[in-house]
XYZ file of C-alpha atoms in Angstrom:
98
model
C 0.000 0.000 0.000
C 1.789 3.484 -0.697
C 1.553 6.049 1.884
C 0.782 9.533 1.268
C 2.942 12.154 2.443
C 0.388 15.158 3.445
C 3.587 17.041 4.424
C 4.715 18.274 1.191
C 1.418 19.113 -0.489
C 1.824 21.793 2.848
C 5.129 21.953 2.281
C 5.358 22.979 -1.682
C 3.076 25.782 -1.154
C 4.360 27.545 1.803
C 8.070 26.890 -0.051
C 6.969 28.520 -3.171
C 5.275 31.861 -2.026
C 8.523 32.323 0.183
C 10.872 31.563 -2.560
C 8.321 34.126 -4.443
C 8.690 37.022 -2.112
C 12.431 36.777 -1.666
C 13.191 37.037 -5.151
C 10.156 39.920 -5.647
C 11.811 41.673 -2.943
C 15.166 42.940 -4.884
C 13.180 44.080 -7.895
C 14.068 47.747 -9.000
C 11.452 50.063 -8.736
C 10.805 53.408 -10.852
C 10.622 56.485 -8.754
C 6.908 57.782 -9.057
C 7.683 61.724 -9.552
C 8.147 60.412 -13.052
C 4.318 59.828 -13.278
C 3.246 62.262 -11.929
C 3.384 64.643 -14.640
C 0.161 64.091 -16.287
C -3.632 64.569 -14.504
C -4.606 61.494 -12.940
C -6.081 58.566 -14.349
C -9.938 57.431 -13.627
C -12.253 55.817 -14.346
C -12.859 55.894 -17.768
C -8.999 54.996 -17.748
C -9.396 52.318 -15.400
C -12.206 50.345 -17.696
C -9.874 50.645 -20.231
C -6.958 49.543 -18.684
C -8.602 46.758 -17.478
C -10.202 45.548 -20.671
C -6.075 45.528 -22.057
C -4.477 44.456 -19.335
C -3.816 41.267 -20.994
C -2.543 42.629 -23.991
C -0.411 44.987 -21.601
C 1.196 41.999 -19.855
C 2.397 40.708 -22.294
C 3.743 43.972 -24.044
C 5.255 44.629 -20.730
C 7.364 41.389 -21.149
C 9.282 42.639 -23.578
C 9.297 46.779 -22.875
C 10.191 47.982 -19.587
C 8.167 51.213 -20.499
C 4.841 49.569 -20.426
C 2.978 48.574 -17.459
C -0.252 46.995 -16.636
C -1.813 48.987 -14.341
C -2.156 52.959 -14.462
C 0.780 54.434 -11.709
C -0.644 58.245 -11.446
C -4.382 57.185 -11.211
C -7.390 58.830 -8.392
C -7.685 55.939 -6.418
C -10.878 54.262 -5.846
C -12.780 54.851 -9.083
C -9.600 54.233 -11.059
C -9.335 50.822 -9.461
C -12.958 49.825 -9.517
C -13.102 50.882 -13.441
C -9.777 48.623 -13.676
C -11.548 45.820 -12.018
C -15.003 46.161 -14.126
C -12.686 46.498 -17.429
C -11.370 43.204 -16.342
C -14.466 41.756 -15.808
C -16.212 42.212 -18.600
C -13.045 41.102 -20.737
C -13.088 37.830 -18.811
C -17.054 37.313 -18.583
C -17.340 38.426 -15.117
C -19.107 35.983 -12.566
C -21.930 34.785 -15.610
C -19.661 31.438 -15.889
C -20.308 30.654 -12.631
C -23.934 30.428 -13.339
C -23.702 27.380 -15.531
């Protein structure tokens, strides 16, 4: 009979997301001022930016000067447009449904 070791499917997890945030934790970060310059993004910008976002990812692979997710944005409506964008690119929660 083969035992199961219920140690490492605790194990791998916990392993991983450390290994995760050490490496994460060097990574070079932009100073904002640079952002700034511009009004801030909302939430018009934040539905759009979320309906791209995968297209952005994966531009921001290869270009350092592209980034997901709006820097210099107004907070709250900028992330709630981001999140709707997303959303509706992805079908929302109507999957679920089925």
């Amino acid at each position: 009979m083969k035992k199961s070791n219920s140690n490492n499917v605790i194990l791998f997890p916990i392993a991983f997301i450390v290994l995760a945030v050490l490496l994460s934790s060097c990574a070079h970060t932009a100073p904002i001022q640079a952002c700034l310059v511009d009004a801030p993004y909302g939430f018009w910008s934040g539905l759009w930016h979320g309906c791209i976002a995968p297209i952005s990812f994966v531009a921001s692979l290869f270009k350092d000067s592209i980034s997901v997710y709006g820097v210099n944005n107004n907070g709250g409506w900028y992330d709630f447009g981001f999140v709707l964008g997303s959303g509706i690119l992805f079908g929302g929660g109507s999957r679920a449904m089925k």
